[in-house]
mmCIF file of C-alpha atoms in Angstrom:
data_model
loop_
_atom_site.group_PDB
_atom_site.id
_atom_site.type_symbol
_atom_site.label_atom_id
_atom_site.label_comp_id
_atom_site.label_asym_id
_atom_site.label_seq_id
_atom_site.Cartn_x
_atom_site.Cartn_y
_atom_site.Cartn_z
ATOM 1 C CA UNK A 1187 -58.882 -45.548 12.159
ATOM 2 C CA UNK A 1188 -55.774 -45.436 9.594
ATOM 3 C CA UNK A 1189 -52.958 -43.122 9.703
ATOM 4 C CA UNK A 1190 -52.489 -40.880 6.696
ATOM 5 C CA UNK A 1191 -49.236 -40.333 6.048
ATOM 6 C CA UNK A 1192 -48.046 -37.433 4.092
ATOM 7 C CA UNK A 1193 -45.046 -35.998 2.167
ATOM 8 C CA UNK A 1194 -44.384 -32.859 1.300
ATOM 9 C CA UNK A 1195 -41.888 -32.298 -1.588
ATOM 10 C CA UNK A 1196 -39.164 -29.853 -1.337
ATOM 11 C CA UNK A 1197 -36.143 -28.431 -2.910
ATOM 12 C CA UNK A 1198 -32.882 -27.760 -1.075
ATOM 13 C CA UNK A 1199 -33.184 -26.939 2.218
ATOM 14 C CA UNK A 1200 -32.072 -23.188 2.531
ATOM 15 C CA UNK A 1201 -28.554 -23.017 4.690
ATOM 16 C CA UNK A 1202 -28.515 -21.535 8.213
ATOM 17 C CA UNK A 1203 -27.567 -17.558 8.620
ATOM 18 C CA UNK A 1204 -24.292 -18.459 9.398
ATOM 19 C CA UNK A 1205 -23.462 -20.227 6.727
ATOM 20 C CA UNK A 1206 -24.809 -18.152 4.258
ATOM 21 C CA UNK A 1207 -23.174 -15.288 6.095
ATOM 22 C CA UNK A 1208 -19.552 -17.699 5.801
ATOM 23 C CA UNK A 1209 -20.277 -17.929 1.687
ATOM 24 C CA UNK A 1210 -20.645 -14.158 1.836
ATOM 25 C CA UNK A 1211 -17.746 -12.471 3.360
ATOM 26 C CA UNK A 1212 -15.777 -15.431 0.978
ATOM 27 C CA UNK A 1213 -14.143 -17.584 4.504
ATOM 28 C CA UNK A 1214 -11.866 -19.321 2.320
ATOM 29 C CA UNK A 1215 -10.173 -16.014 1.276
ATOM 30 C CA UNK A 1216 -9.368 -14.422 3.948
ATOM 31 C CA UNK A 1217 -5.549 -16.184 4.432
ATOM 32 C CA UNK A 1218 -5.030 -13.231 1.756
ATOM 33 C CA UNK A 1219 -5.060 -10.344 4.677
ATOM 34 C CA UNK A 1220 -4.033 -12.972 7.797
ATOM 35 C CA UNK A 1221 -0.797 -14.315 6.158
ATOM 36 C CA UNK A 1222 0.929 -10.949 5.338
ATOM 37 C CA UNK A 1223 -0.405 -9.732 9.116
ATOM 38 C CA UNK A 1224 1.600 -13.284 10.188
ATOM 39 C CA UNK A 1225 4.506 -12.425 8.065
ATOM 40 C CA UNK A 1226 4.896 -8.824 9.519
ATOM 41 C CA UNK A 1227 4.814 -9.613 12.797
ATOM 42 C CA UNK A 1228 7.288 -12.253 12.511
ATOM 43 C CA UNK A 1229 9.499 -9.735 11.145
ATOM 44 C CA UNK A 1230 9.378 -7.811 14.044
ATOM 45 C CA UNK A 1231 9.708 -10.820 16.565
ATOM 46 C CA UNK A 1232 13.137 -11.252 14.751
ATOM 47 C CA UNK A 1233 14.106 -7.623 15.132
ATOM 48 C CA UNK A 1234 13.321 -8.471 19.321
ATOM 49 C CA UNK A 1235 9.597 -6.374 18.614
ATOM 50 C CA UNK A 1236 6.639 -8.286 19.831
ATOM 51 C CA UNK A 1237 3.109 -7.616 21.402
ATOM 52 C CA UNK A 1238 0.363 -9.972 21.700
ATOM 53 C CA UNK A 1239 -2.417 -7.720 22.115
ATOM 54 C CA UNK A 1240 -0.971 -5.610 19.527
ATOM 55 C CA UNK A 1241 -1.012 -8.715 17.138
ATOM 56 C CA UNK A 1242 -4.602 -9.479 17.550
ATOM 57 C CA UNK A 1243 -6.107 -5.938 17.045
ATOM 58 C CA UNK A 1244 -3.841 -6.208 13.765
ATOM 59 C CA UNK A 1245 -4.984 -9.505 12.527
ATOM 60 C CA UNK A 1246 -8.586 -8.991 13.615
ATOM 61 C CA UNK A 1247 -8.837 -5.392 12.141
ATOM 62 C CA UNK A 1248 -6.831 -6.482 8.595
ATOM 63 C CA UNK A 1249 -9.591 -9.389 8.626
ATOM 64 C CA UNK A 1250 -12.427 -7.079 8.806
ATOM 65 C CA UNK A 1251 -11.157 -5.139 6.015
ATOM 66 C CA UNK A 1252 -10.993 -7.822 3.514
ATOM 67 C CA UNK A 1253 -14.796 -9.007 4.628
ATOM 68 C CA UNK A 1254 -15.799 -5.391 4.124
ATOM 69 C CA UNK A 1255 -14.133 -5.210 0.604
ATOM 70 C CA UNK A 1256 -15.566 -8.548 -0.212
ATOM 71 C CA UNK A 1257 -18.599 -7.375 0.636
ATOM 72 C CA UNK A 1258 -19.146 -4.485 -1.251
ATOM 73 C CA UNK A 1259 -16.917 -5.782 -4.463
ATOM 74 C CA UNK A 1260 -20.060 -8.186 -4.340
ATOM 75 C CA UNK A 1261 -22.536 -5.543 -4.087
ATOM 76 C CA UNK A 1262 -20.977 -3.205 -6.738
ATOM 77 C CA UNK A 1263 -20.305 -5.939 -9.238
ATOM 78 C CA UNK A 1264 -23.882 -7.100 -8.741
ATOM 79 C CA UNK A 1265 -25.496 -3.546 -9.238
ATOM 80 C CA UNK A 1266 -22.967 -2.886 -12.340
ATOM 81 C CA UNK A 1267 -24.494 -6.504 -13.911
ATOM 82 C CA UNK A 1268 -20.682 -8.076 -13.773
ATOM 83 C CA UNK A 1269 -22.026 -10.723 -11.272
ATOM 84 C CA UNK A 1270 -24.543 -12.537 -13.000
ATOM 85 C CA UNK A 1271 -26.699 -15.759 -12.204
ATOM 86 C CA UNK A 1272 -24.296 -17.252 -14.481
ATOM 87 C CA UNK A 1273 -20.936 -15.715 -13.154
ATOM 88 C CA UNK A 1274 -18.555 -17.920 -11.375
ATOM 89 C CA UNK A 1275 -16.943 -14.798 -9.319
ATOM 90 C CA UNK A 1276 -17.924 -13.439 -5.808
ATOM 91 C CA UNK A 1277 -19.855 -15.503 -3.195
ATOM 92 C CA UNK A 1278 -23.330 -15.548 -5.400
ATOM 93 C CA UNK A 1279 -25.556 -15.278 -2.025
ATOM 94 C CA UNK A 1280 -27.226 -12.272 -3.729
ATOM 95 C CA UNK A 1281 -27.867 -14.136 -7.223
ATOM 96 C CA UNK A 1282 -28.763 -16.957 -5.296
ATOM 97 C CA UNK A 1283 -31.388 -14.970 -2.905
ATOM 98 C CA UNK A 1284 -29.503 -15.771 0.106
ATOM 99 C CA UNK A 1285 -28.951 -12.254 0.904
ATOM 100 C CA UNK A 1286 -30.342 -8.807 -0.144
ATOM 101 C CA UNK A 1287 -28.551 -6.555 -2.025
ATOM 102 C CA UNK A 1288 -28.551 -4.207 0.796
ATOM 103 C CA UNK A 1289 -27.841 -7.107 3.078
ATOM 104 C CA UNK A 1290 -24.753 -7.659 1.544
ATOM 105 C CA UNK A 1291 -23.907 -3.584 1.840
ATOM 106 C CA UNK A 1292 -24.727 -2.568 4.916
ATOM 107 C CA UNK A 1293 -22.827 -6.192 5.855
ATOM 108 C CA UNK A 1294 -19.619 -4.446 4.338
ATOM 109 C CA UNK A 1295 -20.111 -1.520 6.204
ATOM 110 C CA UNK A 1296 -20.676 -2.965 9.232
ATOM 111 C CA UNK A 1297 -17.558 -5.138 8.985
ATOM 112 C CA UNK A 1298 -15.166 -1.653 7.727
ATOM 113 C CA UNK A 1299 -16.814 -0.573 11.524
ATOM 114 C CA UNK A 1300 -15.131 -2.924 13.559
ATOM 115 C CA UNK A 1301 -11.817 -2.940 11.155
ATOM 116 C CA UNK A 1302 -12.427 0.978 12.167
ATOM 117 C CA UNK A 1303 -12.754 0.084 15.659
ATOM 118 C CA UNK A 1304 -9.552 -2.073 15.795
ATOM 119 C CA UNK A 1305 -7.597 0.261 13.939
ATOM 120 C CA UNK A 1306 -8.571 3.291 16.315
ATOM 121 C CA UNK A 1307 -7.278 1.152 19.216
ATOM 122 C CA UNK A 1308 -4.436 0.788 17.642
ATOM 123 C CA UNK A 1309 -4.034 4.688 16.327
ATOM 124 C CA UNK A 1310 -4.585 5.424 20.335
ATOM 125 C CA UNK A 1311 -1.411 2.987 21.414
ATOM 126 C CA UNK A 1312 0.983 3.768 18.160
ATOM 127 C CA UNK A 1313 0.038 6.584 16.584
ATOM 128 C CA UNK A 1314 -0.721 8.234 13.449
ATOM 129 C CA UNK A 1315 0.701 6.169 10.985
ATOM 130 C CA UNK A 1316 -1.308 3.861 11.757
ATOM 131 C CA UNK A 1317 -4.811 6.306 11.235
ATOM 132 C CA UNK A 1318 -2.907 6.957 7.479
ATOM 133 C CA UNK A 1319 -2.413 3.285 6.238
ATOM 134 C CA UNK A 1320 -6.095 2.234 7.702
ATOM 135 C CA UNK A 1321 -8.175 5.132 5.875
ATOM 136 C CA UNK A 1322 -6.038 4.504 2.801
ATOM 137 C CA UNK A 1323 -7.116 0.658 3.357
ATOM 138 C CA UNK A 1324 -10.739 1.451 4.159
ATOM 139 C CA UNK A 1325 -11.028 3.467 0.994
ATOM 140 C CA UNK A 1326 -9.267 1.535 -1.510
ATOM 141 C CA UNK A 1327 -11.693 -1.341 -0.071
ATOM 142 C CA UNK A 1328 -14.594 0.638 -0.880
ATOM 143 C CA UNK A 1329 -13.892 1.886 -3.998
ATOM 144 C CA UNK A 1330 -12.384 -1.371 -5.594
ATOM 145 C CA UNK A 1331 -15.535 -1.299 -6.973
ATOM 146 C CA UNK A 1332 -17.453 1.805 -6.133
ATOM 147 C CA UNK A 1333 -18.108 4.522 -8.137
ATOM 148 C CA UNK A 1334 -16.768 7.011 -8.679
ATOM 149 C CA UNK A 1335 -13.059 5.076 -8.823
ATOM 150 C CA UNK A 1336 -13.906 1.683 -9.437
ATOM 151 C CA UNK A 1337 -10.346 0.996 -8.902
ATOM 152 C CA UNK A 1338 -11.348 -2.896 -10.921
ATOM 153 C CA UNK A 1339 -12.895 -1.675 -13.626
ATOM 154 C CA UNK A 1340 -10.365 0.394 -15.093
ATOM 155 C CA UNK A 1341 -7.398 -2.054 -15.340
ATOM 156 C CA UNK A 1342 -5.991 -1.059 -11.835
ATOM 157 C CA UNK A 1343 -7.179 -4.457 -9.660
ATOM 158 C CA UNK A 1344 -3.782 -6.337 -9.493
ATOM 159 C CA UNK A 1345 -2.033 -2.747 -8.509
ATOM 160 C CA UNK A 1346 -4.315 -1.685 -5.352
ATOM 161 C CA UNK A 1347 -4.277 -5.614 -4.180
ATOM 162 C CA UNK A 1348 -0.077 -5.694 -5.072
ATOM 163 C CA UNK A 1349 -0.129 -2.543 -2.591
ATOM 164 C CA UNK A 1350 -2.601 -2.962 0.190
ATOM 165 C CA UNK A 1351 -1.954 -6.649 0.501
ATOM 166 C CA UNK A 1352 1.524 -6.696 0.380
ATOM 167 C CA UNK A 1353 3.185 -4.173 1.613
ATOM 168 C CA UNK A 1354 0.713 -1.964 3.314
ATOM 169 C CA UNK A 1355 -0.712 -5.166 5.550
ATOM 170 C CA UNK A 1356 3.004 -6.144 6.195
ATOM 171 C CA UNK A 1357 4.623 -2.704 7.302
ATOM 172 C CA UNK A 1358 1.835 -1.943 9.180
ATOM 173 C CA UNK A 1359 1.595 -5.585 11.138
ATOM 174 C CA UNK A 1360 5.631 -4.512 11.633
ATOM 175 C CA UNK A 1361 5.070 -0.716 12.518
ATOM 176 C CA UNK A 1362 2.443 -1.959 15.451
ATOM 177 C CA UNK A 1363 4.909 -4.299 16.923
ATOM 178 C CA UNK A 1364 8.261 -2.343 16.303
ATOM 179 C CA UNK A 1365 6.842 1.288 16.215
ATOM 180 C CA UNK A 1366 9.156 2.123 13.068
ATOM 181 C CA UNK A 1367 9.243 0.960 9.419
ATOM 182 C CA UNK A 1368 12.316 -1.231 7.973
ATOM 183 C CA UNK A 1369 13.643 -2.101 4.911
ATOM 184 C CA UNK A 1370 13.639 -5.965 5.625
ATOM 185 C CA UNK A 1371 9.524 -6.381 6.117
ATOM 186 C CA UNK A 1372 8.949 -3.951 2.677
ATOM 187 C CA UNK A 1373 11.204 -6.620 0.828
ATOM 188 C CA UNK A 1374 9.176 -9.507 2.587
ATOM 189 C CA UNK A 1375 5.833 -7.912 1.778
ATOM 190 C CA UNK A 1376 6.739 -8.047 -1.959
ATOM 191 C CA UNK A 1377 6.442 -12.346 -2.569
ATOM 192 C CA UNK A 1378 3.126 -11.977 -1.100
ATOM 193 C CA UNK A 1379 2.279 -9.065 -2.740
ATOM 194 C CA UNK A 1380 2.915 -11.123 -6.325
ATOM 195 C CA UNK A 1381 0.810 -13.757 -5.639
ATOM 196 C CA UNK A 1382 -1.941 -12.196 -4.284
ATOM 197 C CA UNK A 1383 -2.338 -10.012 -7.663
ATOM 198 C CA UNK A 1384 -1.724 -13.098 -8.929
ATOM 199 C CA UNK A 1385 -4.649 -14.622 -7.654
ATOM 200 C CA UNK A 1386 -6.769 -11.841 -8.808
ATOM 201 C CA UNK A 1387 -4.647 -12.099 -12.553
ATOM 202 C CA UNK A 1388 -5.939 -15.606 -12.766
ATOM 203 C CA UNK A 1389 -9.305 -14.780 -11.926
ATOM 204 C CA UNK A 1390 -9.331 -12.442 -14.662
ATOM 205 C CA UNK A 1391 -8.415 -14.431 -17.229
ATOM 206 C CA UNK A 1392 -10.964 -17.095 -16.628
ATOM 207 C CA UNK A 1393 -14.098 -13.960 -16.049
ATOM 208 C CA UNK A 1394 -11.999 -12.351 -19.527
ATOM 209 C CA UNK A 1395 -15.387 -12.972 -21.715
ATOM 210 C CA UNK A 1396 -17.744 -11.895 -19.004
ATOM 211 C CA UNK A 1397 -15.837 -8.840 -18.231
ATOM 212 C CA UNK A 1398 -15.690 -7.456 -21.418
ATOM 213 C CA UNK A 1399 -19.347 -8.171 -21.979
ATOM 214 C CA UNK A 1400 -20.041 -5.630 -18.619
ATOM 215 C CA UNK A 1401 -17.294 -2.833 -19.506
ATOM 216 C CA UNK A 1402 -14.754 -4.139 -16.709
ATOM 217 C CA UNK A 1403 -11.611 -3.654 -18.294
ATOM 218 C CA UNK A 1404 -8.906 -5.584 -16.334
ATOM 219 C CA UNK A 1405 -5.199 -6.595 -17.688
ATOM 220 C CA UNK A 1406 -6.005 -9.792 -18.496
ATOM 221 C CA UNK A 1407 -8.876 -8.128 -21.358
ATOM 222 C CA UNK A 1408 -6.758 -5.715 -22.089
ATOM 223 C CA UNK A 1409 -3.708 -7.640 -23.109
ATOM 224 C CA UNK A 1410 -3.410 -10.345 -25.204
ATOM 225 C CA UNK A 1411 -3.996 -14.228 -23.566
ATOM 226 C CA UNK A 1412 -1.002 -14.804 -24.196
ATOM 227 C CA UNK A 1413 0.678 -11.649 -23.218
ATOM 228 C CA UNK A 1414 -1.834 -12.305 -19.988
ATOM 229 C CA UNK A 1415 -0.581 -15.840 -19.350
ATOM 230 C CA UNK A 1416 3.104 -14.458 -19.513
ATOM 231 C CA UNK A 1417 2.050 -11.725 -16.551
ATOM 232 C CA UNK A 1418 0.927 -14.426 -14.521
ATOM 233 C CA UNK A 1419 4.211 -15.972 -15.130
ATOM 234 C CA UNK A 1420 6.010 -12.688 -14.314
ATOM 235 C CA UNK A 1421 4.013 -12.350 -10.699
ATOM 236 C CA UNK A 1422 5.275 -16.009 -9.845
ATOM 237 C CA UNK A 1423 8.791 -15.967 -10.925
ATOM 238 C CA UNK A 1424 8.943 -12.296 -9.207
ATOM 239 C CA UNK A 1425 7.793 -14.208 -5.875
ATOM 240 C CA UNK A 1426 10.763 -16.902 -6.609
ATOM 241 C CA UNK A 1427 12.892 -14.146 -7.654
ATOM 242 C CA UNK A 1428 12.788 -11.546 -5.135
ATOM 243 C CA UNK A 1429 12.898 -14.468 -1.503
ATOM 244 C CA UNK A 1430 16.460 -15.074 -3.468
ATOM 245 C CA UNK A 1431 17.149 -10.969 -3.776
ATOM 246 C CA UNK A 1432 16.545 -10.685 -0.045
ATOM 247 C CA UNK A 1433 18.669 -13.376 1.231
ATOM 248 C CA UNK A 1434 21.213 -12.109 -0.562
ATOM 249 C CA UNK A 1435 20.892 -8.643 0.381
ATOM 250 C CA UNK A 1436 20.608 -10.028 3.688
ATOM 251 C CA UNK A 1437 17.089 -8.853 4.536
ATOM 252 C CA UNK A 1438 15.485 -12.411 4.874
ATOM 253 C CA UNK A 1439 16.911 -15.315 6.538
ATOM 254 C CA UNK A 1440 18.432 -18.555 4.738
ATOM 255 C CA UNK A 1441 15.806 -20.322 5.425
ATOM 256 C CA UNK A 1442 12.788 -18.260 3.283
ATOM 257 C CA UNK A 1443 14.518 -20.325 0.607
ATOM 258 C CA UNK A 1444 12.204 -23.088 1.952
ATOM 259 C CA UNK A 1445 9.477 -21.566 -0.057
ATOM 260 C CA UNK A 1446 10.920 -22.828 -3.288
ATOM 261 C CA UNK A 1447 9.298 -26.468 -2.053
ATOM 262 C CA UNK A 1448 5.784 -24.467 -3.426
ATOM 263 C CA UNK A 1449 7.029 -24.432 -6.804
ATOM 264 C CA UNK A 1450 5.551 -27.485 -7.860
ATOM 265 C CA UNK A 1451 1.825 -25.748 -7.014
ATOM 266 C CA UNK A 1452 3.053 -22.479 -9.187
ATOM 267 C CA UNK A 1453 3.530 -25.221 -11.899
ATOM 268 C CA UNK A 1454 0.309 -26.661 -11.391
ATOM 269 C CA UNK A 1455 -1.512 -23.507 -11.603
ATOM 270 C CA UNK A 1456 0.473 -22.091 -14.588
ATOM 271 C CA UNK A 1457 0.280 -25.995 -16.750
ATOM 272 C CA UNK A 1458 -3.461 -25.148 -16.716
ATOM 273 C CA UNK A 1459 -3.794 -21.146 -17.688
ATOM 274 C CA UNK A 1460 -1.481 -21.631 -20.394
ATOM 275 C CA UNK A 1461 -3.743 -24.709 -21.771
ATOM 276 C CA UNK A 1462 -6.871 -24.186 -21.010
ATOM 277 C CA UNK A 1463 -9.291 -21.485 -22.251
ATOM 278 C CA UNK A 1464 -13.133 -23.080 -20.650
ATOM 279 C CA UNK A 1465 -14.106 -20.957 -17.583
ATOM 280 C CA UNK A 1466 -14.580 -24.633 -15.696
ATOM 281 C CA UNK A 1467 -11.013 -25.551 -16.036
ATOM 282 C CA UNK A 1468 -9.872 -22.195 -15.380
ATOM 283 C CA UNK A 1469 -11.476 -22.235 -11.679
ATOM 284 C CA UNK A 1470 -9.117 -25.097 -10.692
ATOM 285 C CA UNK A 1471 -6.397 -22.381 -11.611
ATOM 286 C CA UNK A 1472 -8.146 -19.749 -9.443
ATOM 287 C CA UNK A 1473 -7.973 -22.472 -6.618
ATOM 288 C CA UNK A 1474 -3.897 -23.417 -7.426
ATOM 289 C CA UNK A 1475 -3.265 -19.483 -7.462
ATOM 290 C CA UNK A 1476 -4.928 -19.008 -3.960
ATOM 291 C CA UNK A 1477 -3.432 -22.291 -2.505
ATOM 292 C CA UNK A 1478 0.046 -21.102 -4.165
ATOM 293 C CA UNK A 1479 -0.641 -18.216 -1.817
ATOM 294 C CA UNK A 1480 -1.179 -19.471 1.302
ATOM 295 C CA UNK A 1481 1.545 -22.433 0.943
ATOM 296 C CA UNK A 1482 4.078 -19.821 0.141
ATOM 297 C CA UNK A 1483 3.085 -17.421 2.754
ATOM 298 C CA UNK A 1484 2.740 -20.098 5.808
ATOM 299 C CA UNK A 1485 5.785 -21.326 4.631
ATOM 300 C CA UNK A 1486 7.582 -18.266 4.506
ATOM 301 C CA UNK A 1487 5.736 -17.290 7.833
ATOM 302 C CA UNK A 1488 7.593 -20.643 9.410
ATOM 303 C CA UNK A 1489 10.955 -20.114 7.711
ATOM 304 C CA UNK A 1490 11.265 -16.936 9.405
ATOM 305 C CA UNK A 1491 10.347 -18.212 12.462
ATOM 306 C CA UNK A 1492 12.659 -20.609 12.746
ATOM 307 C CA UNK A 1493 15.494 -18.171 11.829
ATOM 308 C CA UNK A 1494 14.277 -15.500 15.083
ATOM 309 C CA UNK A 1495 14.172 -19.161 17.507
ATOM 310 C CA UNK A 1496 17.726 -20.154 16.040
ATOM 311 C CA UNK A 1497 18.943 -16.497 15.658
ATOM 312 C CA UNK A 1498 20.278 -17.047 12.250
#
């Protein structure tokens, strides 16, 4: 008797539901909504305001935000055509069949739940500030893309992240801890607030073709490339520019001029928008801009640090 052996042939194995459900809500993107929550409550640590608990429900709640918007900025571009098979934006689990299109949004809304959740908690133990920046958050999430705003498609994408990730994610980190609003958090929510649109800027210029083809009109179709490359410029220099503004006004420590040792990743990223023009190269820039981010911002998030420990 002989043993028949047989093979089967197979393409790629299809990835477990947790790591499709990792590509989805975009992991590697969500220092965008942790780092300003870090910088905002180490603002407040320095001002003698500090609560663990309170800390958590803020991080956790900001991070189901962002997984909600990325979520349905996925479903919305896919339904509007703007993510296509050949797209290099968004997480591409519904072009690649991972998920279902209604996967993906009912995924969104079940992650704007729990932010929900979080952010109630919170509402209960600081009040109603706090219910005013999180259904401003919520909906600005939702209609990034969503008709009948579709905040993205009509230029205004760098403005509503430049506000809700900067600012908004830093005052309200601050407000949970401290139970007021300062001047000194606004002005270090507004680095982070640059190079997060900047992030998205970048993005734009390498999806410019695409995005015209689908009717999104961002900046970066909307301006010239050069007159784009020059904002992106603009949003980095403003980062440089304002950490020197508030140590001089006082506001920020000394030591947030530590952040300047990023600069040589804002060249990086700038050497290749303002040379390149092939969508390929242009990712590496969308990967510079985001690592530009989270550099800065953890380094920023440690500067200040240090200066509450020290109290300089």
């Amino acid at each position: 008797m002989t043993e028949a052996t047989v093979i089967t042939s197979s393409g790629p194995s299809r990835p477990g539901v947790f790591a499709i459900w990792f590509q989805a809500i975009r992991s590697y993107s969500l220092t965008a909504s942790a780092t300003p929550v870090l910088i905002g409550a180490a603002m407040a640590a320095r001002d003698g305001f500090f609560s663990l608990p309170r800390f958590v429900l803020a991080l956790v709640g900001a991070l189901a935000i962002q997984i909600g918007t990325n979520l349905i900025n996925d479903y919305y571009d896919y339904v509007k055509g703007a993510d296509s098979p050949e797209s290099m934006g968004g997480s591409r689990v519904i072009q690649q069949e991972l998920l279902s299109p209604g996967e993906v949004w009912w995924g969104g809304i079940g992650a704007f739940t729990i932010g929900a959740i979080f952010g109630l908690i919170l509402v209960y133990q600081c009040g109603w500030p706090i219910l005013l920046l999180g259904i401003a958050s919520v909906a600005a999430g939702y209609f990034y893309t969503a008709a009948p705003v579709s905040l993205a498609y009509v230029a205004l994408g760098e403005l509503t992240v430049f506000v809700f990730m900067g600012p908004v994610i830093v005052l309200g980190a601050y407000y949970v801890m401290a139970l007021k609003v300062a001047w000194a958090p606004l002005i270090a929510s507004l680095p982070i607030a640059c190079l997060v649109a900047a992030i998205l800027h970048v993005n734009n210029i390498r999806d410019v073709d695409s995005d015209r083809v689908h009717r999104k009109r961002t900046l970066a179709n909307l301006l010239t490339r050069r007159a784009a490359n020059l904002e992106l410029a603009a949003f980095d220099a403003g980062a440089y520019a304002l950490i020197v503004i508030g140590v001089l006004m006082r506001a920020l420590p000394w030591t947030v001029l530590l952040t300047f040792v990023t600069l040589g990743r804002a060249r990086d990223e700038l050497r290749i928008v303002f040379n390149e023009s092939d969508p390929d190269k242009l990712n590496l820039a969308v990967l510079r801009s985001a690592q530009l981010h989270l550099e800065f911002g953890l380094v920023l998030f440690a500067a200040i640090v240090v200066a509450w420990l020290f109290g300089w």
